[in-house]
CSV table of C-alpha atoms in Angstrom, one decimal:
chain,number,residue,atom,x,y,z
E,636,UNK,CA,0.1,0.1,0.2
E,637,UNK,CA,1.0,3.5,-0.6
E,638,UNK,CA,2.1,5.5,3.1
E,639,UNK,CA,2.5,9.0,4.1
E,640,UNK,CA,5.5,10.1,6.3
E,641,UNK,CA,4.0,13.0,9.0
E,642,UNK,CA,5.3,15.4,10.7
E,643,UNK,CA,8.0,14.3,12.7
E,644,UNK,CA,9.3,11.8,9.9
E,645,UNK,CA,7.3,9.0,10.7
E,646,UNK,CA,5.1,6.6,8.6
E,647,UNK,CA,1.3,7.3,8.2
E,648,UNK,CA,-0.1,3.8,7.3
E,649,UNK,CA,-3.6,6.0,7.2
E,650,UNK,CA,-2.4,8.3,4.6
E,651,UNK,CA,-3.8,11.2,6.4
E,652,UNK,CA,-6.8,9.4,6.1
E,653,UNK,CA,-7.4,9.3,10.5
E,654,UNK,CA,-7.2,12.6,12.1
E,655,UNK,CA,-3.9,11.7,14.3
E,656,UNK,CA,-1.5,9.7,12.4
E,657,UNK,CA,-1.5,5.6,12.6
E,658,UNK,CA,2.7,5.2,12.6
E,659,UNK,CA,4.9,2.3,12.2
E,660,UNK,CA,7.1,1.5,14.4
E,661,UNK,CA,10.6,2.9,12.5
E,662,UNK,CA,12.9,-0.2,12.8
E,663,UNK,CA,9.6,-2.2,11.6
E,664,UNK,CA,9.6,0.6,8.3
E,665,UNK,CA,12.8,-1.7,6.7
E,666,UNK,CA,10.1,-4.8,6.1
E,667,UNK,CA,7.5,-4.4,3.2
E,668,UNK,CA,4.5,-2.5,3.7
E,669,UNK,CA,1.6,-4.5,4.3
E,670,UNK,CA,-0.7,-4.8,1.0
E,671,UNK,CA,-4.1,-3.1,1.8
E,672,UNK,CA,-6.0,-0.4,1.2
E,673,UNK,CA,-6.6,1.8,4.2
E,674,UNK,CA,-10.5,2.8,5.1
E,675,UNK,CA,-11.4,4.7,8.1
E,676,UNK,CA,-15.1,3.1,8.4
E,677,UNK,CA,-16.7,-0.2,7.1
E,678,UNK,CA,-17.2,-0.5,3.4
E,679,UNK,CA,-19.5,-2.7,1.4
E,680,UNK,CA,-17.9,-5.8,0.3
E,681,UNK,CA,-19.3,-8.9,-1.8
E,682,UNK,CA,-22.9,-9.9,-0.5
E,683,UNK,CA,-23.8,-7.0,1.5
E,684,UNK,CA,-27.2,-6.1,1.1
E,685,UNK,CA,-27.1,-2.8,3.0
E,686,UNK,CA,-24.6,0.2,2.8
E,687,UNK,CA,-22.8,0.4,5.7
E,688,UNK,CA,-22.7,4.2,4.7
E,689,UNK,CA,-26.2,4.7,3.8
E,690,UNK,CA,-28.1,6.4,7.0
E,691,UNK,CA,-30.8,4.5,7.5
E,692,UNK,CA,-31.8,4.8,11.6
E,693,UNK,CA,-34.0,8.4,12.8
E,694,UNK,CA,-32.9,11.0,14.9
E,695,UNK,CA,-33.3,12.8,17.6
E,696,UNK,CA,-34.5,16.5,17.8
E,697,UNK,CA,-32.6,17.8,20.2
E,698,UNK,CA,-31.5,21.6,20.1
E,699,UNK,CA,-28.8,21.3,22.5
E,700,UNK,CA,-24.7,20.5,22.0
E,701,UNK,CA,-25.3,17.3,24.2
E,702,UNK,CA,-28.4,15.1,24.3
E,703,UNK,CA,-29.8,14.3,28.0
E,704,UNK,CA,-32.0,11.5,28.2
E,705,UNK,CA,-34.7,13.8,29.7
E,706,UNK,CA,-35.6,14.9,26.3
E,707,UNK,CA,-33.2,13.0,23.6
E,708,UNK,CA,-35.8,10.3,21.7
E,709,UNK,CA,-32.5,8.1,21.0
E,710,UNK,CA,-31.4,7.8,24.4
E,711,UNK,CA,-34.6,7.0,25.9
E,712,UNK,CA,-35.1,4.8,23.1
E,713,UNK,CA,-31.8,2.5,23.3
E,714,UNK,CA,-30.5,4.3,26.8
E,715,UNK,CA,-27.6,6.2,27.6
E,716,UNK,CA,-23.7,4.5,26.9
E,717,UNK,CA,-21.6,7.4,28.0
E,718,UNK,CA,-20.8,9.5,30.5
E,719,UNK,CA,-20.4,13.5,29.7
E,720,UNK,CA,-16.8,12.7,28.9
E,721,UNK,CA,-17.8,10.2,26.1
E,722,UNK,CA,-16.4,7.2,28.8
E,723,UNK,CA,-18.4,4.0,28.1
E,724,UNK,CA,-20.6,3.7,30.8
E,725,UNK,CA,-21.9,-0.2,31.4
E,726,UNK,CA,-18.3,-2.0,31.8
E,727,UNK,CA,-20.1,-4.1,34.0
E,728,UNK,CA,-21.1,-6.0,30.6
E,729,UNK,CA,-17.7,-7.7,30.3
E,730,UNK,CA,-18.0,-10.2,33.5
E,731,UNK,CA,-20.5,-12.2,31.7
E,732,UNK,CA,-18.5,-12.1,28.0
E,733,UNK,CA,-21.3,-10.9,26.2
E,734,UNK,CA,-22.3,-7.4,25.7
E,735,UNK,CA,-25.0,-4.7,24.5
E,736,UNK,CA,-25.3,-3.0,21.0
E,737,UNK,CA,-24.9,0.7,21.5
E,738,UNK,CA,-27.0,2.9,19.9
E,739,UNK,CA,-25.3,6.7,18.8
E,740,UNK,CA,-26.4,9.8,17.9
E,741,UNK,CA,-26.7,10.1,13.9
E,742,UNK,CA,-26.3,12.5,11.0
E,743,UNK,CA,-30.2,13.0,11.0
E,744,UNK,CA,-30.1,14.3,14.7
E,745,UNK,CA,-30.2,17.8,15.3
E,746,UNK,CA,-27.7,17.6,18.2
E,747,UNK,CA,-24.0,19.1,17.9
E,748,UNK,CA,-21.2,17.2,17.1
E,749,UNK,CA,-19.8,18.0,20.5
E,750,UNK,CA,-22.8,15.9,21.4
E,751,UNK,CA,-21.7,12.9,24.5
E,752,UNK,CA,-23.7,10.2,22.6
E,753,UNK,CA,-20.9,10.6,19.7
E,754,UNK,CA,-18.2,9.0,20.4
E,755,UNK,CA,-17.0,6.2,18.1
E,756,UNK,CA,-18.0,8.0,14.7
E,757,UNK,CA,-15.9,11.0,15.7
E,758,UNK,CA,-12.9,7.8,14.7
E,759,UNK,CA,-9.1,7.7,16.1
E,760,UNK,CA,-7.9,10.1,18.6
E,761,UNK,CA,-5.2,8.4,20.1
E,762,UNK,CA,-1.8,7.7,19.4
E,763,UNK,CA,-1.4,4.2,18.3
E,764,UNK,CA,1.6,2.4,16.9
E,765,UNK,CA,2.0,-0.9,14.6
E,766,UNK,CA,5.1,-2.4,15.5
E,767,UNK,CA,6.5,-6.5,14.5
E,768,UNK,CA,6.2,-8.6,17.6
E,769,UNK,CA,8.4,-11.2,18.4
E,770,UNK,CA,6.3,-14.4,17.7
E,771,UNK,CA,2.7,-13.3,16.6
E,772,UNK,CA,3.6,-11.0,13.0
E,773,UNK,CA,2.4,-7.1,13.3
E,774,UNK,CA,0.7,-5.7,16.1
E,775,UNK,CA,-0.2,-2.8,18.4
E,776,UNK,CA,0.4,-0.4,20.8
E,777,UNK,CA,-0.5,2.8,22.4
E,778,UNK,CA,1.8,5.8,22.7
E,779,UNK,CA,-0.3,7.1,25.7
E,780,UNK,CA,-2.0,6.1,28.6
E,781,UNK,CA,-5.6,5.3,27.7
E,782,UNK,CA,-8.1,5.8,31.1
E,783,UNK,CA,-10.9,2.6,31.2
E,784,UNK,CA,-13.7,2.9,29.4
E,785,UNK,CA,-12.1,4.9,26.4
E,786,UNK,CA,-13.6,4.2,22.6
E,787,UNK,CA,-10.0,3.4,21.3
E,788,UNK,CA,-10.4,2.3,17.3
E,789,UNK,CA,-12.5,0.6,15.4
E,790,UNK,CA,-12.2,-2.9,13.7
E,791,UNK,CA,-12.9,-1.3,10.4
E,792,UNK,CA,-13.2,-3.6,6.9
E,793,UNK,CA,-15.3,-5.1,4.2
E,794,UNK,CA,-19.0,-6.0,5.3
E,795,UNK,CA,-19.3,-9.1,3.4
E,796,UNK,CA,-21.8,-12.2,3.5
E,797,UNK,CA,-22.3,-15.3,5.6
E,798,UNK,CA,-21.3,-17.1,1.6
E,799,UNK,CA,-18.6,-15.0,1.1
E,800,UNK,CA,-17.1,-15.6,4.6
E,801,UNK,CA,-17.5,-18.8,4.9
E,802,UNK,CA,-16.2,-18.5,0.6
E,803,UNK,CA,-12.5,-16.9,1.9
E,804,UNK,CA,-12.0,-18.9,4.8
E,805,UNK,CA,-12.1,-22.2,2.9
E,806,UNK,CA,-10.0,-20.8,-0.1
E,807,UNK,CA,-7.4,-19.5,3.0
E,808,UNK,CA,-4.1,-20.8,2.6
E,809,UNK,CA,-2.8,-22.3,6.2
E,810,UNK,CA,0.1,-20.0,6.3
E,811,UNK,CA,-2.4,-16.9,5.7
E,812,UNK,CA,-3.8,-14.4,8.7
E,813,UNK,CA,-7.5,-14.8,9.2
E,814,UNK,CA,-8.6,-11.9,9.7
E,815,UNK,CA,-12.9,-12.2,9.8
E,816,UNK,CA,-14.6,-11.1,12.3
E,817,UNK,CA,-18.2,-13.0,13.0
E,818,UNK,CA,-20.9,-10.3,15.1
E,819,UNK,CA,-23.7,-12.5,16.3
E,820,UNK,CA,-26.4,-10.0,17.8
E,821,UNK,CA,-29.5,-12.4,19.7
E,822,UNK,CA,-32.9,-10.3,19.7
E,823,UNK,CA,-35.4,-10.4,22.1
E,824,UNK,CA,-37.6,-12.2,19.5
E,825,UNK,CA,-35.5,-15.0,19.0
E,826,UNK,CA,-33.9,-14.1,15.8
E,827,UNK,CA,-29.7,-13.6,15.4
E,828,UNK,CA,-28.3,-10.9,13.4
E,829,UNK,CA,-25.0,-11.8,12.0
E,830,UNK,CA,-22.5,-9.0,10.7
E,831,UNK,CA,-18.8,-10.3,9.1
E,832,UNK,CA,-16.4,-8.0,8.5
E,833,UNK,CA,-13.4,-8.7,7.0
E,834,UNK,CA,-10.3,-5.9,7.0
E,835,UNK,CA,-8.0,-8.2,5.0
E,836,UNK,CA,-8.0,-6.2,1.7
E,837,UNK,CA,-9.7,-3.0,3.2
E,838,UNK,CA,-9.3,-2.3,6.7
E,839,UNK,CA,-7.9,0.2,9.3
E,840,UNK,CA,-5.9,0.0,12.3
E,841,UNK,CA,-7.6,-2.6,13.9
E,842,UNK,CA,-6.6,-4.8,11.5
E,843,UNK,CA,-3.3,-5.5,13.2
E,844,UNK,CA,-4.4,-5.7,17.0
E,845,UNK,CA,-3.4,-9.5,18.4
E,846,UNK,CA,-5.6,-11.8,19.9
E,847,UNK,CA,-4.9,-12.1,23.9
E,848,UNK,CA,-6.9,-14.9,26.2
E,849,UNK,CA,-6.8,-11.8,28.5
E,850,UNK,CA,-6.8,-9.0,26.7
E,851,UNK,CA,-6.9,-4.9,27.4
E,852,UNK,CA,-9.6,-3.8,25.0
E,853,UNK,CA,-13.0,-5.2,24.8
E,854,UNK,CA,-15.3,-4.8,21.6
E,855,UNK,CA,-18.8,-3.5,21.2
E,856,UNK,CA,-21.3,-2.9,18.3
E,857,UNK,CA,-22.1,0.6,17.8
E,858,UNK,CA,-24.7,2.1,15.8
E,859,UNK,CA,-24.8,5.2,14.4
E,860,UNK,CA,-26.0,5.9,11.0
E,861,UNK,CA,-26.3,2.5,9.6
E,862,UNK,CA,-28.3,-0.5,10.4
E,863,UNK,CA,-24.9,-2.2,10.2
E,864,UNK,CA,-23.2,-2.1,13.7
E,865,UNK,CA,-19.6,-0.8,13.9
E,866,UNK,CA,-16.8,-2.7,15.9
E,867,UNK,CA,-16.1,-0.4,18.6
E,868,UNK,CA,-12.9,-1.4,20.9
E,869,UNK,CA,-12.8,0.0,24.0
E,870,UNK,CA,-10.7,0.3,27.0
E,871,UNK,CA,-11.4,-2.8,29.2
E,872,UNK,CA,-9.1,-1.2,32.5
E,873,UNK,CA,-6.2,1.8,32.4
E,874,UNK,CA,-3.8,0.9,29.6
E,875,UNK,CA,-0.1,2.3,30.0
E,876,UNK,CA,1.6,4.0,27.4
E,877,UNK,CA,3.9,1.3,25.4
E,878,UNK,CA,1.0,-1.7,26.1
E,879,UNK,CA,0.1,-3.6,22.9
E,880,UNK,CA,-3.7,-3.0,22.5
E,881,UNK,CA,-5.6,-6.9,22.0
E,882,UNK,CA,-8.6,-8.0,21.9
E,883,UNK,CA,-10.2,-11.7,22.5
E,884,UNK,CA,-11.2,-12.3,18.6
E,885,UNK,CA,-13.7,-14.6,20.1
E,886,UNK,CA,-15.8,-11.5,20.9
E,887,UNK,CA,-15.7,-11.8,24.6
E,888,UNK,CA,-13.7,-10.0,27.1
E,889,UNK,CA,-12.1,-13.3,28.9
E,890,UNK,CA,-11.1,-16.3,27.2
E,891,UNK,CA,-10.9,-19.2,29.9
E,892,UNK,CA,-8.2,-21.8,29.3
E,893,UNK,CA,-8.9,-25.1,29.0
E,894,UNK,CA,-9.5,-27.1,32.5
E,895,UNK,CA,-6.3,-29.5,32.7
E,896,UNK,CA,-4.1,-27.5,29.7
E,897,UNK,CA,-1.4,-30.0,28.4
E,898,UNK,CA,2.1,-29.4,29.0
E,899,UNK,CA,3.6,-31.0,26.0
E,900,UNK,CA,2.3,-31.8,22.6
E,901,UNK,CA,0.4,-35.0,23.9
E,902,UNK,CA,-2.3,-37.1,21.8
E,903,UNK,CA,-5.0,-34.9,24.2
E,904,UNK,CA,-3.0,-31.4,22.4
E,905,UNK,CA,-3.3,-32.9,18.9
E,906,UNK,CA,-7.1,-33.8,19.7
E,907,UNK,CA,-7.8,-30.0,21.0
E,908,UNK,CA,-5.5,-28.7,18.0
E,909,UNK,CA,-8.1,-30.0,15.2
E,910,UNK,CA,-11.9,-29.6,15.7
E,911,UNK,CA,-14.0,-30.8,13.6
E,912,UNK,CA,-11.3,-31.6,10.9
E,913,UNK,CA,-9.7,-28.3,10.9
E,914,UNK,CA,-6.2,-27.3,12.6
E,915,UNK,CA,-6.4,-24.3,14.6
E,916,UNK,CA,-3.5,-22.2,15.3
E,917,UNK,CA,-1.2,-22.0,18.3
E,918,UNK,CA,-2.1,-19.0,20.9
E,919,UNK,CA,1.6,-17.3,21.9
E,920,UNK,CA,-0.5,-14.3,23.9
E,921,UNK,CA,1.6,-15.0,26.5
E,922,UNK,CA,-1.3,-14.7,29.2
E,923,UNK,CA,-1.6,-16.2,32.5
E,924,UNK,CA,-4.9,-18.1,31.3
E,925,UNK,CA,-4.1,-18.6,27.5
E,926,UNK,CA,-6.3,-21.0,26.2
E,927,UNK,CA,-3.6,-22.7,24.0
E,928,UNK,CA,-5.2,-21.7,20.9
E,929,UNK,CA,-6.6,-18.9,18.7
E,930,UNK,CA,-10.4,-19.4,18.6
E,931,UNK,CA,-12.1,-20.6,16.2
E,932,UNK,CA,-15.1,-20.0,14.5
E,933,UNK,CA,-16.7,-23.1,12.9
E,934,UNK,CA,-19.8,-22.1,11.8
E,935,UNK,CA,-18.5,-20.1,9.2
E,936,UNK,CA,-17.0,-23.7,8.3
E,937,UNK,CA,-19.2,-26.0,8.2
């Protein structure tokens, strides 16, 4: 991909498309830059029936700079997700490993751009750096401290259909990385809404985030203008500067280890590495409660 140089001489992987440069570690810049098209937002991919950029949700009629739950139709319908500083409120949802969707004010809302219910849509605001890890390929670290509950970045890419997600995974070579995230939202009617996002060819800084069985980020589906959710990543705890940013690829916030994790490459380990005939990749996150293998979504493959 083409890259840009920011004012400090660092390489900006976003080519100026983000409000702050997405830097690549100087010692890593000598490596071949990852081949992909940078996009801060989701884009319509093969099989997608709804354009992610299309405004399809209703807006509020608030005239204030920031909405309040007493009068705002958005907050009254969907609840208040952030405090006045834009910090995610319902962090207790992480204890169950699942989360509820968030609805932000959108382009049809008459409130101001500084409304506290406009967070993820403002885009990247933190200094992040892509770097080369010892044994997990590329990774992302923060150049500044991040308080608990702060929006960090989006996991943006092509929004594709189930059939296309399956086709891509079945044609993927073993040595290739799988970037597809499948989000399943369970409605009160018993129906399940599925969204598949693949940033392999088109994506943002989120595509470089590594998995960890004890991550410091949590993923929350957020709807802004469209019914297609944005996959927003928030700080699950206070994060220090220079710390690597990670999330659980399975979508939860705690990936529990096996009851008896095998310490050697025994028959048990071999069986665990294969699920329904599919080879699972080893996890090298280094967490104390590492599950030993990266999450594998068989529903896309079967």
